[in-house]
PDB file of C-alpha atoms in Angstrom:
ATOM      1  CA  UNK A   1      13.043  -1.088   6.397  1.00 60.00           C
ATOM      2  CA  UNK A   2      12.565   0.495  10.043  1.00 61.00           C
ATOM      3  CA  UNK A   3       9.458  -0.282  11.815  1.00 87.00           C
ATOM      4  CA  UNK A   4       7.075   2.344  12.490  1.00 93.00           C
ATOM      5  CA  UNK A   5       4.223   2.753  15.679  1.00 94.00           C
ATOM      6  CA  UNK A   6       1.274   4.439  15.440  1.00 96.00           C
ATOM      7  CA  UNK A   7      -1.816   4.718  17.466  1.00 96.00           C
ATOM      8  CA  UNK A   8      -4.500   2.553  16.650  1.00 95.00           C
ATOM      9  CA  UNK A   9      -7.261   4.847  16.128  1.00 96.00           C
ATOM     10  CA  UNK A  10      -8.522   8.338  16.923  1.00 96.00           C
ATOM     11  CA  UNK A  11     -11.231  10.938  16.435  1.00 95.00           C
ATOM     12  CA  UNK A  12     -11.218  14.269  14.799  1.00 94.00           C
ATOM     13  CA  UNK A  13     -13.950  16.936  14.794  1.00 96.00           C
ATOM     14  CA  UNK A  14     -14.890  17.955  10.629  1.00 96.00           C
ATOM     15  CA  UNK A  15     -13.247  21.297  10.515  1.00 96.00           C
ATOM     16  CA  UNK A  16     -10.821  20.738  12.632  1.00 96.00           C
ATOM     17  CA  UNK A  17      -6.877  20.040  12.231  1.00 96.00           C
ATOM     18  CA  UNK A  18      -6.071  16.413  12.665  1.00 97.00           C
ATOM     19  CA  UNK A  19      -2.521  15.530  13.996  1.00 97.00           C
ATOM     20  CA  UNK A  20      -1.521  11.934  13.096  1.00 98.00           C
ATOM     21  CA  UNK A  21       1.771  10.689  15.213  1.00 97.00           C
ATOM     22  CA  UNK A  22       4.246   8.571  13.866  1.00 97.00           C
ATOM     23  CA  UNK A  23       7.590   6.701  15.749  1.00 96.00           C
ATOM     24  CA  UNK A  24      10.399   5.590  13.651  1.00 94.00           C
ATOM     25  CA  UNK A  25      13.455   5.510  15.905  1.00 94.00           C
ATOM     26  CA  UNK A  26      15.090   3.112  14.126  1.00 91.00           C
ATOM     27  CA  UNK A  27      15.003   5.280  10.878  1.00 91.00           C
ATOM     28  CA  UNK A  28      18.247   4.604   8.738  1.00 89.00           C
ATOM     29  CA  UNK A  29      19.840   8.001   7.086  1.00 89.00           C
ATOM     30  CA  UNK A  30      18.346   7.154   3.704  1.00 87.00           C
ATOM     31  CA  UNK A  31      14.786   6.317   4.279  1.00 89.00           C
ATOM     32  CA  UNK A  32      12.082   8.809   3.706  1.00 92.00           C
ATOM     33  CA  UNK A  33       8.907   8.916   5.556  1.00 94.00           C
ATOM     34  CA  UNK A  34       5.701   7.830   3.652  1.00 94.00           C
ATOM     35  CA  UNK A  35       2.170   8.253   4.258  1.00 96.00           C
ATOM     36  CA  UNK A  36      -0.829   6.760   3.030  1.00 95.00           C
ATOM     37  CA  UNK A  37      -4.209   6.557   3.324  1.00 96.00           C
ATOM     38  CA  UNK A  38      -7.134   3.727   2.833  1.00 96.00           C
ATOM     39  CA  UNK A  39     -10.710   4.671   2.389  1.00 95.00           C
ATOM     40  CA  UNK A  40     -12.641   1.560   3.302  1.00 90.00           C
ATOM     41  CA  UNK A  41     -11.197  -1.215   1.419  1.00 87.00           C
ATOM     42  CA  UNK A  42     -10.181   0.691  -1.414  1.00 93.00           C
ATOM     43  CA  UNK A  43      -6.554   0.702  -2.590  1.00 94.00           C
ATOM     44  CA  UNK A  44      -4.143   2.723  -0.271  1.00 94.00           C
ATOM     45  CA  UNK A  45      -3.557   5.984  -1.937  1.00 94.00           C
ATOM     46  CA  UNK A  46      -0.215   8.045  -1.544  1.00 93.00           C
ATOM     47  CA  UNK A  47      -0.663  11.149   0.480  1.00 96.00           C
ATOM     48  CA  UNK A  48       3.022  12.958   1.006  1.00 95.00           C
ATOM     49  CA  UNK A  49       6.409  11.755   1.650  1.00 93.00           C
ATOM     50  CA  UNK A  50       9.838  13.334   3.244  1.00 93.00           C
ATOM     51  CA  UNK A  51      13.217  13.127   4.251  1.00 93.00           C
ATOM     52  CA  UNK A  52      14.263  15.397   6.634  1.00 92.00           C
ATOM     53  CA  UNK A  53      12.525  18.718   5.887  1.00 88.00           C
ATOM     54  CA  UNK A  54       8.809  19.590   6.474  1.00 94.00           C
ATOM     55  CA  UNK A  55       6.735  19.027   3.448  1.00 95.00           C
ATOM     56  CA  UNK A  56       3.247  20.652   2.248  1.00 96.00           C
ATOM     57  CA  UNK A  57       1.127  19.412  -0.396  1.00 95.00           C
ATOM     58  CA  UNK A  58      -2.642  20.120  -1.588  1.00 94.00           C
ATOM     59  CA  UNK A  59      -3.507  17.134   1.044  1.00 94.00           C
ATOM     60  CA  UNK A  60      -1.634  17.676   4.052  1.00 97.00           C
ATOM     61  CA  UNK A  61       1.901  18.403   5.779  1.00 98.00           C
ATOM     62  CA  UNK A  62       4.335  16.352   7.164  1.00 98.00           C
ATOM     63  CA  UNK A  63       6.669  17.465   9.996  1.00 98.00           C
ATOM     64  CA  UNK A  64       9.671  15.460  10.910  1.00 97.00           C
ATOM     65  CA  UNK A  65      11.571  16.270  14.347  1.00 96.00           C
ATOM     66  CA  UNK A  66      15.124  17.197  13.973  1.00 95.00           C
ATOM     67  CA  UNK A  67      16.853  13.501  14.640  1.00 95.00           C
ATOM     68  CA  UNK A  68      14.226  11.937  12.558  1.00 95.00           C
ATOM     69  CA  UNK A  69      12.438   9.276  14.936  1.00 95.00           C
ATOM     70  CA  UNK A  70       9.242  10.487  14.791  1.00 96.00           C
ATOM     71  CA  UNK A  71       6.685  12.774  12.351  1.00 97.00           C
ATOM     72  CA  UNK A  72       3.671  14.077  12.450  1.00 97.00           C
ATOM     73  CA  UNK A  73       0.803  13.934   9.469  1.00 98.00           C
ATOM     74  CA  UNK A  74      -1.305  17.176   9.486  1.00 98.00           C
ATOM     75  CA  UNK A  75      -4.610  17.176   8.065  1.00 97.00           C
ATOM     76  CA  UNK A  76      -5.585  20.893   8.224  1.00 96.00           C
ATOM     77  CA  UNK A  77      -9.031  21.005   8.075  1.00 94.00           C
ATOM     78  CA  UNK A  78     -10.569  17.343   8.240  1.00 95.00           C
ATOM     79  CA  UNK A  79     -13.565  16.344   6.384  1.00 96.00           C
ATOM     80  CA  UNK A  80     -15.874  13.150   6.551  1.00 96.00           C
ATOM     81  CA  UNK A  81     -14.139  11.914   3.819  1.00 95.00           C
ATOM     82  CA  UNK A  82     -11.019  11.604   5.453  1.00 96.00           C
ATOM     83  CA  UNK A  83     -12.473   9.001   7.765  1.00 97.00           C
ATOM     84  CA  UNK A  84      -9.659   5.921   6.651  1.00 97.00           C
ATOM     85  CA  UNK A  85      -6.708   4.331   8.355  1.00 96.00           C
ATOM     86  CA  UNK A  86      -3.771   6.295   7.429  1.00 97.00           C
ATOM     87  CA  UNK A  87      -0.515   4.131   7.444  1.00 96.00           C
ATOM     88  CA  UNK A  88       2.806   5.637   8.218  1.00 96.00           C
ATOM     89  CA  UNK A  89       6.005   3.517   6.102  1.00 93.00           C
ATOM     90  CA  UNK A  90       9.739   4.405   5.993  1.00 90.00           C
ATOM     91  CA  UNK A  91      11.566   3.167   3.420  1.00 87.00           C
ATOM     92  CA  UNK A  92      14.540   3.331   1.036  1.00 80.00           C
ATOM     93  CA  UNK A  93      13.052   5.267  -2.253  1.00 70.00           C
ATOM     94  CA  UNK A  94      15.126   2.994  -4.845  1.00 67.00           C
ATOM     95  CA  UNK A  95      13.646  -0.172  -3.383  1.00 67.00           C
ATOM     96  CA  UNK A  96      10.237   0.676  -4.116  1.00 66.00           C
ATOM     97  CA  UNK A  97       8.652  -1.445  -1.796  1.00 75.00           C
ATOM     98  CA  UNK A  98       6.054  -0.527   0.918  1.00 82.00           C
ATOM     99  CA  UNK A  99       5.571  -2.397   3.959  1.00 84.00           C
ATOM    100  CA  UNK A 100       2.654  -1.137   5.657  1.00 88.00           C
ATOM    101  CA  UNK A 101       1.930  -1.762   9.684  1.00 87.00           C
ATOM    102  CA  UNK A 102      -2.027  -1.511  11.012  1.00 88.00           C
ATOM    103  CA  UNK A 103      -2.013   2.019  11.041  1.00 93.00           C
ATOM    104  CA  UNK A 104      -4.328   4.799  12.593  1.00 96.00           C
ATOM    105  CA  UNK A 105      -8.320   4.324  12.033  1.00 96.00           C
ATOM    106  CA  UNK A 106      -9.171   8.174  11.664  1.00 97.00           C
ATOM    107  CA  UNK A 107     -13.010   8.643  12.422  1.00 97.00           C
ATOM    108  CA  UNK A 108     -13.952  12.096  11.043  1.00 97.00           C
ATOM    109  CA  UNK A 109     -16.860  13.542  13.136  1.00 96.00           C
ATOM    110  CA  UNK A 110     -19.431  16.022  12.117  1.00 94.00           C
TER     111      UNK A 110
ATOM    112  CA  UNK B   1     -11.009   4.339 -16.659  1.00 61.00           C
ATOM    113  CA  UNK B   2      -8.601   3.392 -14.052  1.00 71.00           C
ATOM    114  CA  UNK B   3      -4.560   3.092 -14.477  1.00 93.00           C
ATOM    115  CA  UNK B   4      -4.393  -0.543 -12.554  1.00 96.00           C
ATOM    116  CA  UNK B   5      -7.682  -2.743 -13.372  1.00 97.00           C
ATOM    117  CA  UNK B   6      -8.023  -5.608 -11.265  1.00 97.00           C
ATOM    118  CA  UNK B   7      -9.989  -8.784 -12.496  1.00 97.00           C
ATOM    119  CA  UNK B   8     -12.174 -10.464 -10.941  1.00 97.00           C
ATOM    120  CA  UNK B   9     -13.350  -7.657  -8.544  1.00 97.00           C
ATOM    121  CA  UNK B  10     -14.910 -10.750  -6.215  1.00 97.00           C
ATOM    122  CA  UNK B  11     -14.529 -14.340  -6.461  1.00 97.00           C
ATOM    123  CA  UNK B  12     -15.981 -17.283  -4.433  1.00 97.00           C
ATOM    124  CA  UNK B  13     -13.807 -20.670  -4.780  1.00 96.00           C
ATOM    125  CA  UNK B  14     -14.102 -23.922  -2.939  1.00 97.00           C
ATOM    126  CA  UNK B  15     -10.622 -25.958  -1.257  1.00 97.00           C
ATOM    127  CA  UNK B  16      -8.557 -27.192  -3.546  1.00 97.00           C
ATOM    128  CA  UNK B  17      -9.675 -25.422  -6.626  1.00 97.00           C
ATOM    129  CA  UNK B  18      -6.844 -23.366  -8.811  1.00 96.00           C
ATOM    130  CA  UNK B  19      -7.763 -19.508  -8.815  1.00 97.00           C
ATOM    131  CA  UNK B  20      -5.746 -16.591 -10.953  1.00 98.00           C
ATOM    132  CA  UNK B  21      -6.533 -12.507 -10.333  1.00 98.00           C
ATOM    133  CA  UNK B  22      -4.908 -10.571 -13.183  1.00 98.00           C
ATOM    134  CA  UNK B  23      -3.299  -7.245 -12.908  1.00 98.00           C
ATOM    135  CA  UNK B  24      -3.347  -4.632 -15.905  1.00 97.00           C
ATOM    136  CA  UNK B  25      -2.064  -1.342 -16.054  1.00 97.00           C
ATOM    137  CA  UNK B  26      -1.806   1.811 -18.357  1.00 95.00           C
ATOM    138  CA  UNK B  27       0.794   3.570 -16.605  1.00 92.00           C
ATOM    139  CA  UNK B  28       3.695   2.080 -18.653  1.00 92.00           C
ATOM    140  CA  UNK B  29       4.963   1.563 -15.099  1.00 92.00           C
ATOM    141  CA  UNK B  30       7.885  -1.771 -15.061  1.00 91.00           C
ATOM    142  CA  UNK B  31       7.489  -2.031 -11.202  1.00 92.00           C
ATOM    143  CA  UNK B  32       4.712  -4.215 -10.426  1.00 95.00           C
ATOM    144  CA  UNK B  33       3.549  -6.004  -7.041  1.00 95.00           C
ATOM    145  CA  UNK B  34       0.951  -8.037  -5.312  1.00 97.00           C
ATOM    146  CA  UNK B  35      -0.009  -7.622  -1.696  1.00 96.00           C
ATOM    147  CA  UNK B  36      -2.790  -9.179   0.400  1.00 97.00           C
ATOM    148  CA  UNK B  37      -4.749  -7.667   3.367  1.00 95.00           C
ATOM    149  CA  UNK B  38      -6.559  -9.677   5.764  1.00 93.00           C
ATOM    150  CA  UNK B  39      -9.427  -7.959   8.034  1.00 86.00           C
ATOM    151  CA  UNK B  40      -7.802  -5.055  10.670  1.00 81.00           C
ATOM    152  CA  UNK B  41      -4.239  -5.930   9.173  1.00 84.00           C
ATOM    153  CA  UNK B  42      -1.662  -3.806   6.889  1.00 86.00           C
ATOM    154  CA  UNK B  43      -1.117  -4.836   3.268  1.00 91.00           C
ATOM    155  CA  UNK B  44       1.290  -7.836   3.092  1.00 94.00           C
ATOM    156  CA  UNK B  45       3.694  -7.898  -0.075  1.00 94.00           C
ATOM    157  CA  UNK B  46       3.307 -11.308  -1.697  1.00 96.00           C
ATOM    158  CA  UNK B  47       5.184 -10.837  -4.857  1.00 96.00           C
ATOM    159  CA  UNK B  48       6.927  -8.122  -6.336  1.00 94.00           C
ATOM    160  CA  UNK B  49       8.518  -7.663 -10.134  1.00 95.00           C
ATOM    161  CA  UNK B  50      11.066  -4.991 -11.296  1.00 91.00           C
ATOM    162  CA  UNK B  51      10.164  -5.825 -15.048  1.00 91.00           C
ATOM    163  CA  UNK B  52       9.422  -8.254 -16.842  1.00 91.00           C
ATOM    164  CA  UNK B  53      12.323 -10.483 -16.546  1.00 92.00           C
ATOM    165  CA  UNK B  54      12.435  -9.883 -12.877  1.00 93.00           C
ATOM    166  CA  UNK B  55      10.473 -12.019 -10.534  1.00 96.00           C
ATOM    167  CA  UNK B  56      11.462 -11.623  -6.378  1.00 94.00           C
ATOM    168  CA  UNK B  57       9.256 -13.232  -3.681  1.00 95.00           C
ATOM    169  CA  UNK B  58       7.514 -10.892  -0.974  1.00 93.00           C
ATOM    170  CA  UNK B  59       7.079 -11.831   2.893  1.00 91.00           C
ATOM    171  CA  UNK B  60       3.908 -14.292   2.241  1.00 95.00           C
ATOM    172  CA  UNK B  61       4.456 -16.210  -0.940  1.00 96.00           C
ATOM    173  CA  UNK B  62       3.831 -19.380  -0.192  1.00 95.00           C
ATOM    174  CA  UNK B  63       1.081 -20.896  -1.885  1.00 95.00           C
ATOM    175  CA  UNK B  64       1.271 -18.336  -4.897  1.00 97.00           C
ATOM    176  CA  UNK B  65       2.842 -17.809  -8.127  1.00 97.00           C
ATOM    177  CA  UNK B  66       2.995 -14.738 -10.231  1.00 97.00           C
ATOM    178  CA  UNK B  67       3.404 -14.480 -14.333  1.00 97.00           C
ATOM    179  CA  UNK B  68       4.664 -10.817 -15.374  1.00 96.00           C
ATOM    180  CA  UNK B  69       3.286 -11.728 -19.110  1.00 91.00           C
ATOM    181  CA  UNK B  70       3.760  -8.208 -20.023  1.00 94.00           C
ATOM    182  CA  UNK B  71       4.967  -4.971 -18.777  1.00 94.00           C
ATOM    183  CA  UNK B  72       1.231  -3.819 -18.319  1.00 96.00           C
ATOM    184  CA  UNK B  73       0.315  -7.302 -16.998  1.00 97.00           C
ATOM    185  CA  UNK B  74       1.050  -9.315 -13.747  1.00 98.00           C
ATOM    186  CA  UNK B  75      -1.216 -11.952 -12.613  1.00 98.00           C
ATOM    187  CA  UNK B  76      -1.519 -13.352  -9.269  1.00 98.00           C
ATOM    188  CA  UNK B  77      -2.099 -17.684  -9.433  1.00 98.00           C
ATOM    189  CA  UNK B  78      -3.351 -19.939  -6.309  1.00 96.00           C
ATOM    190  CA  UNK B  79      -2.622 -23.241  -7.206  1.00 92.00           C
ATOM    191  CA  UNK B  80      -4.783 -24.927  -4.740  1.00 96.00           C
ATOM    192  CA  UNK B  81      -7.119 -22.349  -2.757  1.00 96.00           C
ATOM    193  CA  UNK B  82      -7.332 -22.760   0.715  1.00 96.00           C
ATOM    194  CA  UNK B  83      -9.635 -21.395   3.025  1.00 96.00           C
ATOM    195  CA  UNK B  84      -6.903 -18.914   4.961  1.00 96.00           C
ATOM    196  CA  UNK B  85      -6.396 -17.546   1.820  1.00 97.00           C
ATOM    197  CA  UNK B  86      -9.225 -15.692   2.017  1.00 97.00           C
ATOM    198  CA  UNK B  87      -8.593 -12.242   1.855  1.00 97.00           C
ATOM    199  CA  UNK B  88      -8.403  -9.044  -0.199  1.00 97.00           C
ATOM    200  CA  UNK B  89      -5.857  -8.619  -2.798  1.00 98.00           C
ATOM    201  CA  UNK B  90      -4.403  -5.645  -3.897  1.00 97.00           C
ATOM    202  CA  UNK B  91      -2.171  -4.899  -7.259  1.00 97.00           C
ATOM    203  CA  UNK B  92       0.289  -1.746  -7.419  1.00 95.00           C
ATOM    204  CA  UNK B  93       2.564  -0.251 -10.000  1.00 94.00           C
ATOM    205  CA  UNK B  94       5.351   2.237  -9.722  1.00 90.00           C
ATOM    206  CA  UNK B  95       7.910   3.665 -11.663  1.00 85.00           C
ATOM    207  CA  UNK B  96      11.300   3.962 -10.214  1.00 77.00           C
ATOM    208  CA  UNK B  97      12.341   6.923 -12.277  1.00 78.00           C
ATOM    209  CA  UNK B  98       8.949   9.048 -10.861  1.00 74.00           C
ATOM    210  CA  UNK B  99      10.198  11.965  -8.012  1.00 71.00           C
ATOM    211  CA  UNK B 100       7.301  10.361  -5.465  1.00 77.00           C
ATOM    212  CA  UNK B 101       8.333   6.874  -5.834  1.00 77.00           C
ATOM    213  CA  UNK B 102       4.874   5.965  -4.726  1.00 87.00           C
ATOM    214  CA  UNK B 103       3.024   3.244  -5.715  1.00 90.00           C
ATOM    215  CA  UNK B 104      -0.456   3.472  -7.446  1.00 93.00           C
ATOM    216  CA  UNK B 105      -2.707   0.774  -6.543  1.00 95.00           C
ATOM    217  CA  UNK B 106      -5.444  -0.893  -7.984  1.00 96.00           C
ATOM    218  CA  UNK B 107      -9.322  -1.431  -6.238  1.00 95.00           C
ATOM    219  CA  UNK B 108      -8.461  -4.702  -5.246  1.00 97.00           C
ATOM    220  CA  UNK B 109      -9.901  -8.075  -5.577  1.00 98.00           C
ATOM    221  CA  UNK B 110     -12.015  -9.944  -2.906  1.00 97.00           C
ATOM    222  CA  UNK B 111     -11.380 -13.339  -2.615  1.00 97.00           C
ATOM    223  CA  UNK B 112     -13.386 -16.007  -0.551  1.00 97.00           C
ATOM    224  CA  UNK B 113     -12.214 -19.851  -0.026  1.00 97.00           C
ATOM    225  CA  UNK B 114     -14.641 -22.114   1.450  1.00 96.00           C
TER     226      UNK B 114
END
């Protein structure tokens, strides 16, 4: 599976959009991007996933730049409880594993 | 009640001793998996199973064994705890056929070695 970089932490303002960077520029033609989040020691929970195209869901969107190497996670209007590292995975879909990097700490202001 | 129950939530053990966290699930999921996480680190996949017949080390599984006794049950075995084993340990299911292919994962299971 291609590695992914992400920052190690950053602050968003409650309210606010928070835009969560992502490099994979070793990204193979049939890995999808993956996102997940963990609240404080709880079990990571799935947020959204894509291919090539931008994807919305009820939690957040996902853009991916044309060639691939790098997406964005967009949190449109942050709340405290969003505060939790949010780890950004590629991977082939029919493998099913996940291997998970450090992550971004998101801290969720008020 | 949750879909993946993990047992014990916490557990202190001394050196040496022999130490199994169990893994249920009620997702009728066959993919299961084990993965440790150690303070400011990622999840590391220990061990993984496809079903029940299928057993496939992770990146970290020496020192453990796994028993898939059951599709709803995969338990996690430390045959001699040591202290660097100390971490938290998280069970996961997922079901290849599903459109997300993400994996649902269970509260996880805090583990202590002195």
């Amino acid at each position: 599976d291609a590695k992914t970089t992400q920052p190690p932490s950053m602050d968003c303002a409650e309210g606010r959009a928070a835009n969560l960077p992502c490099n994979h520029s070793t990204i193979s033609g049939n890995e999808y991007v993956y996102w997940y989040r963990q609240i404080h020691s709880q079990g990571p929970q799935y947020i959204i996933h894509g291919l090539k195209n931008n994807e919305t869901n009820e939690m957040a969107s996902l853009i991916i730049t044309e060639d691939r190497k790098s997406s964005t996670l967009i949190l449109p209007h942050a709340t405290l409880r969003d505060t939790a590292v949010y780890y950004c995975i590629v991977r082939v879909v029919s493998w099913g594993k996940l291997q998970f990097g450090a992550g971004t700490q998101v801290v969720v202001t008020p | 009640d949750a879909d993946v129950t993990q047992t014990p939530r916490n557990r202190i053990t001394k050196t040496g001793k022999r130490i199994m966290l169990e893994c249920s699930q009620t997702k009728g999921h066959d993919r299961m998996y084990w993965y440790r996480q150690d303070p400011g680190l990622g999840l590391r996949l220990i061990y993984y199973s496809f079903d029940v017949k299928d057993i496939n080390k992770g990146e970290i599984s020496d020192g453990y064994s796994v028993s898939r006794q059951a599709q709803a049950k995969f338990s996690l075995s430390l045959e001699s705890a040591i202290p660097n084993q100390t971490a938290l340990y998280f069970c996961a299911t997922s079901d290849p056929r599903g459109s997300t292919g993400e994996l649902f994962f269970g509260e996880g299971s805090r583990l202590t070695v002195l």
